[in-house]
JSON list of C-alpha atoms in Angstrom, two decimals:
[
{"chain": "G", "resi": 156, "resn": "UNK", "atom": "CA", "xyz": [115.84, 131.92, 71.78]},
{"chain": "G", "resi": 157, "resn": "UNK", "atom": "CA", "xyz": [116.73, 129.37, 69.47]},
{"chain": "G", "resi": 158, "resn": "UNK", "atom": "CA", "xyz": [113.75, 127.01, 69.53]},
{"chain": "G", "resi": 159, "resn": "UNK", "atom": "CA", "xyz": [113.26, 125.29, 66.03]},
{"chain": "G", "resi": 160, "resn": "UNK", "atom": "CA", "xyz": [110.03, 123.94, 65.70]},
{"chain": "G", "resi": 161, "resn": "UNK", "atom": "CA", "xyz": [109.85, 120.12, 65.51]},
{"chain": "G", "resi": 162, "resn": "UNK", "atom": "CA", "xyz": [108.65, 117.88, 62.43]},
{"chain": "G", "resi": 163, "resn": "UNK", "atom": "CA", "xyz": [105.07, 116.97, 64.64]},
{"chain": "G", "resi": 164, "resn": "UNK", "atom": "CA", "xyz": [101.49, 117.32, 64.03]},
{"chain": "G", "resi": 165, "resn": "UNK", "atom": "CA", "xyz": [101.00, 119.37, 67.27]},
{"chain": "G", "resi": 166, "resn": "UNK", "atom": "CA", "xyz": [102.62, 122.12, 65.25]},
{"chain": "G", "resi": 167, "resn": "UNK", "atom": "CA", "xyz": [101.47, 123.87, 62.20]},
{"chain": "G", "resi": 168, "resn": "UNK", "atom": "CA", "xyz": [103.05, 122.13, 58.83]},
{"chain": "G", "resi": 169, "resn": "UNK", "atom": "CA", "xyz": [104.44, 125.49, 57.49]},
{"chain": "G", "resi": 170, "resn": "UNK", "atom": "CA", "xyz": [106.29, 126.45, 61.08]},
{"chain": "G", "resi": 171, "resn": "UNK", "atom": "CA", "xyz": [107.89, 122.84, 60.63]},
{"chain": "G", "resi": 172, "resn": "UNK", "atom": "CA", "xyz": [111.86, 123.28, 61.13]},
{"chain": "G", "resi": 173, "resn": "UNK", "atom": "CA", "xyz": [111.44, 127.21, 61.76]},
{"chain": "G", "resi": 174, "resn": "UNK", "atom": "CA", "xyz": [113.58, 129.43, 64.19]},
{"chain": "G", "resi": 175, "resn": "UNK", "atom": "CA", "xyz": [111.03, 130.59, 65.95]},
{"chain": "G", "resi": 176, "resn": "UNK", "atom": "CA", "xyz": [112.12, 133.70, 67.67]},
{"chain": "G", "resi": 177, "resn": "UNK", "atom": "CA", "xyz": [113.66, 134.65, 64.31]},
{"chain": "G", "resi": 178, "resn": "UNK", "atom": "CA", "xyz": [110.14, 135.35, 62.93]},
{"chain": "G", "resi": 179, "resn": "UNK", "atom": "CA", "xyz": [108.66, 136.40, 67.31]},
{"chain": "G", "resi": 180, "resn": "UNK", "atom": "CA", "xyz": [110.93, 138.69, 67.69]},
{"chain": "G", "resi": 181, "resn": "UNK", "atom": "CA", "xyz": [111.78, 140.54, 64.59]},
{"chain": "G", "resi": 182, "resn": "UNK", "atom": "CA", "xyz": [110.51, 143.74, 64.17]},
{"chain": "G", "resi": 183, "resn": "UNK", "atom": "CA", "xyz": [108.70, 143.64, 60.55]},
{"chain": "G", "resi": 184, "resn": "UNK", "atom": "CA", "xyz": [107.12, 140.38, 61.66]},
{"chain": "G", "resi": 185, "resn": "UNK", "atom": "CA", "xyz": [106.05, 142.13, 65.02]},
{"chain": "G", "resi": 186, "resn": "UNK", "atom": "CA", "xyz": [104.39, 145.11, 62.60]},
{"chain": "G", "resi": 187, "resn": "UNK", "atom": "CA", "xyz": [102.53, 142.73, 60.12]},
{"chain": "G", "resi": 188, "resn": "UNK", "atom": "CA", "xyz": [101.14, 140.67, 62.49]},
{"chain": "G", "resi": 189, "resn": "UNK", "atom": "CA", "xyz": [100.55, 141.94, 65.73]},
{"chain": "G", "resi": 190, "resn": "UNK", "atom": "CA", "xyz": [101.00, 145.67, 65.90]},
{"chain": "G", "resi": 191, "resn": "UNK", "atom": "CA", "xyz": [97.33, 147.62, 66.40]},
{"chain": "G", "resi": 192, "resn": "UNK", "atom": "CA", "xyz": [96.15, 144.98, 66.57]},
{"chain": "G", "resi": 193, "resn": "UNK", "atom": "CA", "xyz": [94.90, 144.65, 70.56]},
{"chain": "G", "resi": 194, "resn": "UNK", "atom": "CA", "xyz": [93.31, 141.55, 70.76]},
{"chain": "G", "resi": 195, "resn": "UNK", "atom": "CA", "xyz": [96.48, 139.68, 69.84]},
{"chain": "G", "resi": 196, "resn": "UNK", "atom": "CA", "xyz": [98.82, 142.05, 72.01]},
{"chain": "G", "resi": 197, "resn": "UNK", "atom": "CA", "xyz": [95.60, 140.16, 74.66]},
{"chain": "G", "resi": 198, "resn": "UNK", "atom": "CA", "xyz": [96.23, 136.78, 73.54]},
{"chain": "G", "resi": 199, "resn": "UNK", "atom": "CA", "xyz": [100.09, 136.88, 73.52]},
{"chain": "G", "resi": 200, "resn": "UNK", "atom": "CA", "xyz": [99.71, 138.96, 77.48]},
{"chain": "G", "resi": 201, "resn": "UNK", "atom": "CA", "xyz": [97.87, 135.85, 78.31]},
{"chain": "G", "resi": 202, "resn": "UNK", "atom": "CA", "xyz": [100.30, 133.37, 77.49]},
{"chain": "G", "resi": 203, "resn": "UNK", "atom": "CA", "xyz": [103.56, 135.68, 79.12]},
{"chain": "G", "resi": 204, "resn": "UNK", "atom": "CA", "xyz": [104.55, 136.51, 76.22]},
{"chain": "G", "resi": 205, "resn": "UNK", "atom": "CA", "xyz": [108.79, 138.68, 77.00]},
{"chain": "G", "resi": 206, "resn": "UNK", "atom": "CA", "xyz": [107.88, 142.32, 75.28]},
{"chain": "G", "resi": 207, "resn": "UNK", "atom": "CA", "xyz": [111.55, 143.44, 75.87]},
{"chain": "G", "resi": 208, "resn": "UNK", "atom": "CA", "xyz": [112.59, 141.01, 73.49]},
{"chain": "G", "resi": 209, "resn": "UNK", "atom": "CA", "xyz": [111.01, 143.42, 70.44]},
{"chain": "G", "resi": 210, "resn": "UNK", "atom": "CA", "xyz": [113.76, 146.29, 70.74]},
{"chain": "G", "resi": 211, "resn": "UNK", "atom": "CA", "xyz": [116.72, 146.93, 68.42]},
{"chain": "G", "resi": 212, "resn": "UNK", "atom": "CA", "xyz": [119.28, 144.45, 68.46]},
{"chain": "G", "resi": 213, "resn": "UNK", "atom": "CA", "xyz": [122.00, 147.26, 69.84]},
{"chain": "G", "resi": 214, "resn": "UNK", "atom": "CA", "xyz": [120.10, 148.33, 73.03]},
{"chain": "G", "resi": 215, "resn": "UNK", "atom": "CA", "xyz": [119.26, 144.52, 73.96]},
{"chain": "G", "resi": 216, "resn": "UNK", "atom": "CA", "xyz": [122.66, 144.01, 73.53]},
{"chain": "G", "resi": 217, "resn": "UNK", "atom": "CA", "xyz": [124.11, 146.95, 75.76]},
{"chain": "G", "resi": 218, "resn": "UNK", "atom": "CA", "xyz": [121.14, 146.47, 78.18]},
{"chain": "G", "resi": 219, "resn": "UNK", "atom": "CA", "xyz": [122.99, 143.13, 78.59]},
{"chain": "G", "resi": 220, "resn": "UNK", "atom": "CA", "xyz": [126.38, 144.91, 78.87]},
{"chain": "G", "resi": 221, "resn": "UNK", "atom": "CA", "xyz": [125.61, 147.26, 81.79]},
{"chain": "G", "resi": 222, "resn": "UNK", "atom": "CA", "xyz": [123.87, 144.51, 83.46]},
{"chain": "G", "resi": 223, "resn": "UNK", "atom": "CA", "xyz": [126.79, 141.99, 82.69]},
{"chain": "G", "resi": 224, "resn": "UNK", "atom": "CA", "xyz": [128.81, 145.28, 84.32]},
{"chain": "G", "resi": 225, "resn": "UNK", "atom": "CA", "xyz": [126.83, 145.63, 87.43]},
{"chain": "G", "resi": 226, "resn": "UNK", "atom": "CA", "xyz": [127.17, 141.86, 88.76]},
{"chain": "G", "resi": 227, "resn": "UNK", "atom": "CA", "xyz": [130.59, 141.45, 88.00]},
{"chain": "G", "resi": 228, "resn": "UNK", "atom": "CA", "xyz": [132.37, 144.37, 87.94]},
{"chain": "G", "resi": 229, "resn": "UNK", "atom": "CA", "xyz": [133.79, 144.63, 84.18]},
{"chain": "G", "resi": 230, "resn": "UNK", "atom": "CA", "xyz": [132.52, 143.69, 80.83]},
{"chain": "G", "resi": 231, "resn": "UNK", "atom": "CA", "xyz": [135.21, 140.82, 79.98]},
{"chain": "G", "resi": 232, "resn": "UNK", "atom": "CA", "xyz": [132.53, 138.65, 79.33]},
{"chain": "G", "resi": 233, "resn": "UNK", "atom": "CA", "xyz": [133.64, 135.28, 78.66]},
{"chain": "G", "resi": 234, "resn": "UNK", "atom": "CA", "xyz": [133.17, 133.88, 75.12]},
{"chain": "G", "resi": 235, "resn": "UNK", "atom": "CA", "xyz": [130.73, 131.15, 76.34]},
{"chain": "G", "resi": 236, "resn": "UNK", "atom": "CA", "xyz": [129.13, 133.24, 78.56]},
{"chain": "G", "resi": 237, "resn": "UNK", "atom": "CA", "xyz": [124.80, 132.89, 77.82]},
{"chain": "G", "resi": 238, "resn": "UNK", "atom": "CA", "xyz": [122.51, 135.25, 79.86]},
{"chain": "G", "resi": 239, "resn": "UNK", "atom": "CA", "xyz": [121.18, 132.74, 82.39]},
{"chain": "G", "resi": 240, "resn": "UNK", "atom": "CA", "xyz": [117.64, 132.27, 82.24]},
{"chain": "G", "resi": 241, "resn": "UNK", "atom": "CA", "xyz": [115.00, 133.02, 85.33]},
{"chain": "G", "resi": 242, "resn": "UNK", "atom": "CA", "xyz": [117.29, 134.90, 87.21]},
{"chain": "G", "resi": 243, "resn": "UNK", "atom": "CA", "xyz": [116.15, 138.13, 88.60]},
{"chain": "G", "resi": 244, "resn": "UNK", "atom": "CA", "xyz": [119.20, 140.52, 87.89]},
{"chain": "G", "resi": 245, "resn": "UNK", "atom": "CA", "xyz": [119.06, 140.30, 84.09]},
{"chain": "G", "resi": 246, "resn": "UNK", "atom": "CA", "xyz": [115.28, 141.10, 82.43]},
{"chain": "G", "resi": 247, "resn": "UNK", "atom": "CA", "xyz": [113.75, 138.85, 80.61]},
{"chain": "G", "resi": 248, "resn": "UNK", "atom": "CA", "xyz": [114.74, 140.68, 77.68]},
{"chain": "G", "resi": 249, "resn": "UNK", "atom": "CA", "xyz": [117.90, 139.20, 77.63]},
{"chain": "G", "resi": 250, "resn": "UNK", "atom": "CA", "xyz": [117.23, 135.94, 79.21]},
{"chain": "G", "resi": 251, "resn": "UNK", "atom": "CA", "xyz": [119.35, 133.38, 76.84]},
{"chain": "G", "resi": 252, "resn": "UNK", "atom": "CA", "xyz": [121.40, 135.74, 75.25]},
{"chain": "G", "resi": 253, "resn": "UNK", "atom": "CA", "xyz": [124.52, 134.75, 73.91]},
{"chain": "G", "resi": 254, "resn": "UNK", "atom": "CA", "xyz": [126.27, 137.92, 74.74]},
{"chain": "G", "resi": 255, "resn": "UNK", "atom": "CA", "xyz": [129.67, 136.37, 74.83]},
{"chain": "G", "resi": 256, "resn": "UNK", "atom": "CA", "xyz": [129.91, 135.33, 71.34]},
{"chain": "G", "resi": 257, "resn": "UNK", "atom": "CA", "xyz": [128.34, 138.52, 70.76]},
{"chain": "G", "resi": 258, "resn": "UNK", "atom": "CA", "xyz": [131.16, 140.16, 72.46]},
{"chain": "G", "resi": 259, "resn": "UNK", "atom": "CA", "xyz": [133.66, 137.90, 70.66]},
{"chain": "G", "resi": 260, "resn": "UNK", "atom": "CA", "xyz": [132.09, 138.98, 67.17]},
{"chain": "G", "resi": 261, "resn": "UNK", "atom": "CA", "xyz": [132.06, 142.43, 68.04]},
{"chain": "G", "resi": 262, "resn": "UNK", "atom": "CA", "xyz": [136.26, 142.61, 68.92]},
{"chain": "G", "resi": 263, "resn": "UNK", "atom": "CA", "xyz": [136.23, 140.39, 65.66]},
{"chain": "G", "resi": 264, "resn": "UNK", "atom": "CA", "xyz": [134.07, 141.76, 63.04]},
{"chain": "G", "resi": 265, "resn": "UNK", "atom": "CA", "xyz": [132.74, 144.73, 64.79]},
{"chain": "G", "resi": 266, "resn": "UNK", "atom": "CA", "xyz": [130.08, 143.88, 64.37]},
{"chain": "G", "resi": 267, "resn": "UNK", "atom": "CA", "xyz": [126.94, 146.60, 65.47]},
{"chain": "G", "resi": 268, "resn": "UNK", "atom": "CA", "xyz": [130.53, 149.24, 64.61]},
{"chain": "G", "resi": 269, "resn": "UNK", "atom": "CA", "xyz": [128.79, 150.64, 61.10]},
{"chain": "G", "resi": 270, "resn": "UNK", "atom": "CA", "xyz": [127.03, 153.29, 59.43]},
{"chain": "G", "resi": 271, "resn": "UNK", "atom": "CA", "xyz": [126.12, 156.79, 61.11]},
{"chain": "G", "resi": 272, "resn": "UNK", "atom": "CA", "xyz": [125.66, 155.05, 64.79]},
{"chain": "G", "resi": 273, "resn": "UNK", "atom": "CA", "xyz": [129.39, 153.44, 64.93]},
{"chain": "G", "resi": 274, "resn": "UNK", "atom": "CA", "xyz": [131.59, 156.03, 66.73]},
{"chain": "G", "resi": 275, "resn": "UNK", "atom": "CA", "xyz": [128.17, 157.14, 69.24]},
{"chain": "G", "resi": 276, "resn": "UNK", "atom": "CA", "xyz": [128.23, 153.15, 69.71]},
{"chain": "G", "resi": 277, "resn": "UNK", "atom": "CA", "xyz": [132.13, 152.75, 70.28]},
{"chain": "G", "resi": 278, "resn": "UNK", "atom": "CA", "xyz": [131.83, 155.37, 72.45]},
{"chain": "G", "resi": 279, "resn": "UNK", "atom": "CA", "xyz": [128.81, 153.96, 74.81]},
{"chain": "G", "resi": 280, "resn": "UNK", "atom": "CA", "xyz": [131.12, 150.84, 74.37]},
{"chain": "G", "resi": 281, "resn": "UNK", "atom": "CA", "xyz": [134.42, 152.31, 75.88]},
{"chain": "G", "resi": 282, "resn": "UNK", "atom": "CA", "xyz": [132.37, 154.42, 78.60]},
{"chain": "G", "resi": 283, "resn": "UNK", "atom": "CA", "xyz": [131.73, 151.04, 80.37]},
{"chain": "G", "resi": 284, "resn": "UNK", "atom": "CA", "xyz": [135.51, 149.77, 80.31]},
{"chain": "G", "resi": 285, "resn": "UNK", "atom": "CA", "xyz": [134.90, 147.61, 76.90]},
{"chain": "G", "resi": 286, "resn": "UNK", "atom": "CA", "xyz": [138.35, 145.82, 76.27]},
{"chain": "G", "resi": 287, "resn": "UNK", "atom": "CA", "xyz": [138.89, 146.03, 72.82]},
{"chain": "G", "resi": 288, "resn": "UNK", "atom": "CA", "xyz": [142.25, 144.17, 72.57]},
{"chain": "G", "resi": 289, "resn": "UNK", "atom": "CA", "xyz": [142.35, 141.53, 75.24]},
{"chain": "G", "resi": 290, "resn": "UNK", "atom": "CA", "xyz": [145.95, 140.12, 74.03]},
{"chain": "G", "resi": 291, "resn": "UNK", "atom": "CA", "xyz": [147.32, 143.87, 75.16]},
{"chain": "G", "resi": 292, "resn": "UNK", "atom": "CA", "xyz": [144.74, 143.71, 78.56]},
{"chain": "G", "resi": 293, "resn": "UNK", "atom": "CA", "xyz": [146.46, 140.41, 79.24]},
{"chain": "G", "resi": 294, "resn": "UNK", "atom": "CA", "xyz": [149.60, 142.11, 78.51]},
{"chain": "G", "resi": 295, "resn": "UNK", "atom": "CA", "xyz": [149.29, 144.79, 80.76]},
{"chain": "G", "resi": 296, "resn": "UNK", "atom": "CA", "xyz": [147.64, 143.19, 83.99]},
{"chain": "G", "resi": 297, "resn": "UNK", "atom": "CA", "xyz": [151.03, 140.47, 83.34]},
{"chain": "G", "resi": 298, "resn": "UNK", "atom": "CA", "xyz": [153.10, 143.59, 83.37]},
{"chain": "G", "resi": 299, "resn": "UNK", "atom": "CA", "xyz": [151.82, 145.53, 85.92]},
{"chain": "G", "resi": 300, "resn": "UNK", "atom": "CA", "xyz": [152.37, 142.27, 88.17]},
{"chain": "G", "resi": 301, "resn": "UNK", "atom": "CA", "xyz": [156.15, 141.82, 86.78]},
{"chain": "G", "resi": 302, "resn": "UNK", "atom": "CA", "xyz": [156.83, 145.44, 88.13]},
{"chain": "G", "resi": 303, "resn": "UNK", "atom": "CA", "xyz": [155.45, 145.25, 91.35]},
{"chain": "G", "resi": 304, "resn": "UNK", "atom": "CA", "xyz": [157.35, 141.32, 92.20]},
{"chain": "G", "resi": 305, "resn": "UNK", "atom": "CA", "xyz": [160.53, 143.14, 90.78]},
{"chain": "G", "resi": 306, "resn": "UNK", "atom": "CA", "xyz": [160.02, 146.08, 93.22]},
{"chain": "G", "resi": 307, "resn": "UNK", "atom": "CA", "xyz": [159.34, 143.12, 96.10]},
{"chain": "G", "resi": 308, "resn": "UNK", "atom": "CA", "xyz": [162.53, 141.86, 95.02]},
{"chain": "G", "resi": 309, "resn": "UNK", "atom": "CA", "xyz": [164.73, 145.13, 95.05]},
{"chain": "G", "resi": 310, "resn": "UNK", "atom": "CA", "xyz": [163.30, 145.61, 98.47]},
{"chain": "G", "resi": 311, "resn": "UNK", "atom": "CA", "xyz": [164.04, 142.25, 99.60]},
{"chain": "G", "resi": 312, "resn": "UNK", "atom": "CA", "xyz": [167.48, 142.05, 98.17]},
{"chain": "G", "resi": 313, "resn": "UNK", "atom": "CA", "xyz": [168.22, 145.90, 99.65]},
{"chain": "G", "resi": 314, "resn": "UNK", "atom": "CA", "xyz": [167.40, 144.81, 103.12]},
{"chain": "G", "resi": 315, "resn": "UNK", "atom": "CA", "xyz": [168.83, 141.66, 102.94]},
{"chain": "G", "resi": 316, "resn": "UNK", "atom": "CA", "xyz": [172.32, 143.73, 102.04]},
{"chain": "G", "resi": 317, "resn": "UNK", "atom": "CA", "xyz": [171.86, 146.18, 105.47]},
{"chain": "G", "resi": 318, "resn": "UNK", "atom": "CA", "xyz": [170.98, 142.90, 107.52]}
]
């Protein structure tokens, strides 16, 4: 995902120093140069070239989210958190994702969270348990544990005082 092509002959001169799946897997790249056109959809087959990479941004991203979701249980993904490559239970689609920092920017700069598709977004966001503040998350889990010690203690002290 974020191969930069080295300074070598083996390489073309004008891909020198270019992100290559910046130009692979962007959509008006995809159209110029590859789209009807079946004996390079061949050629790129042939060398296993990932087809689930050329989707919207937004669906790659959530496709990540549910699967995130389904191994561990919530979508607090960790801000350092990359979608580990050649493992079965994420597609190859979203093999190297950073979808932590893309989490973090999201909460941030909400980021994907404009134009006509934000509140349809926000909402496929909160349908999976998205934590929006994770300060006031923090908070809460903290509290919820302060109430049920000071019940433990009531209890203790209250039969302590009939013993």
């Amino acid at each position: 995902r974020t191969f930069i092509v080295p300074h070598s002959n083996e390489w073309p001169k004008e891909w020198h120093g270019v992100k290559l799946a910046r130009h692979v897997y962007n959509r008006k790249w995809w159209t110029k140069h590859i789209a009807k056109k079946n004996d390079r959809v061949a050629q790129l087959n042939k060398i296993g070239f990932v087809w689930e990479r050329i989707q919207n941004p937004w669906n790659l991203f959530m496709e990540a989210m549910v699967t995130y979701r389904s191994i561990y249980g919530d979508v607090m993904v960790p801000a350092s958190f990359v979608v580990p490559r050649d493992n079965d239970e994420w597609s190859k689609g979203c093999w190297d994702l950073p979808l932590g920092n893309i989490v973090h920017r999201l909460r941030l700069r909400h980021d994907f969270l404009t134009g006509d598709t934000a509140i349809e977004r926000k909402n496929q966001l909160d349908g999976l348990g998205f934590v929006w503040d994770v300060s006031e998350y923090n908070f809460k889990k903290f509290l919820t544990a302060l109430r049920i010690f000071s019940t433990l203690e009531q209890e203790e002290h209250e039969y302590s005082m009939m013993a």
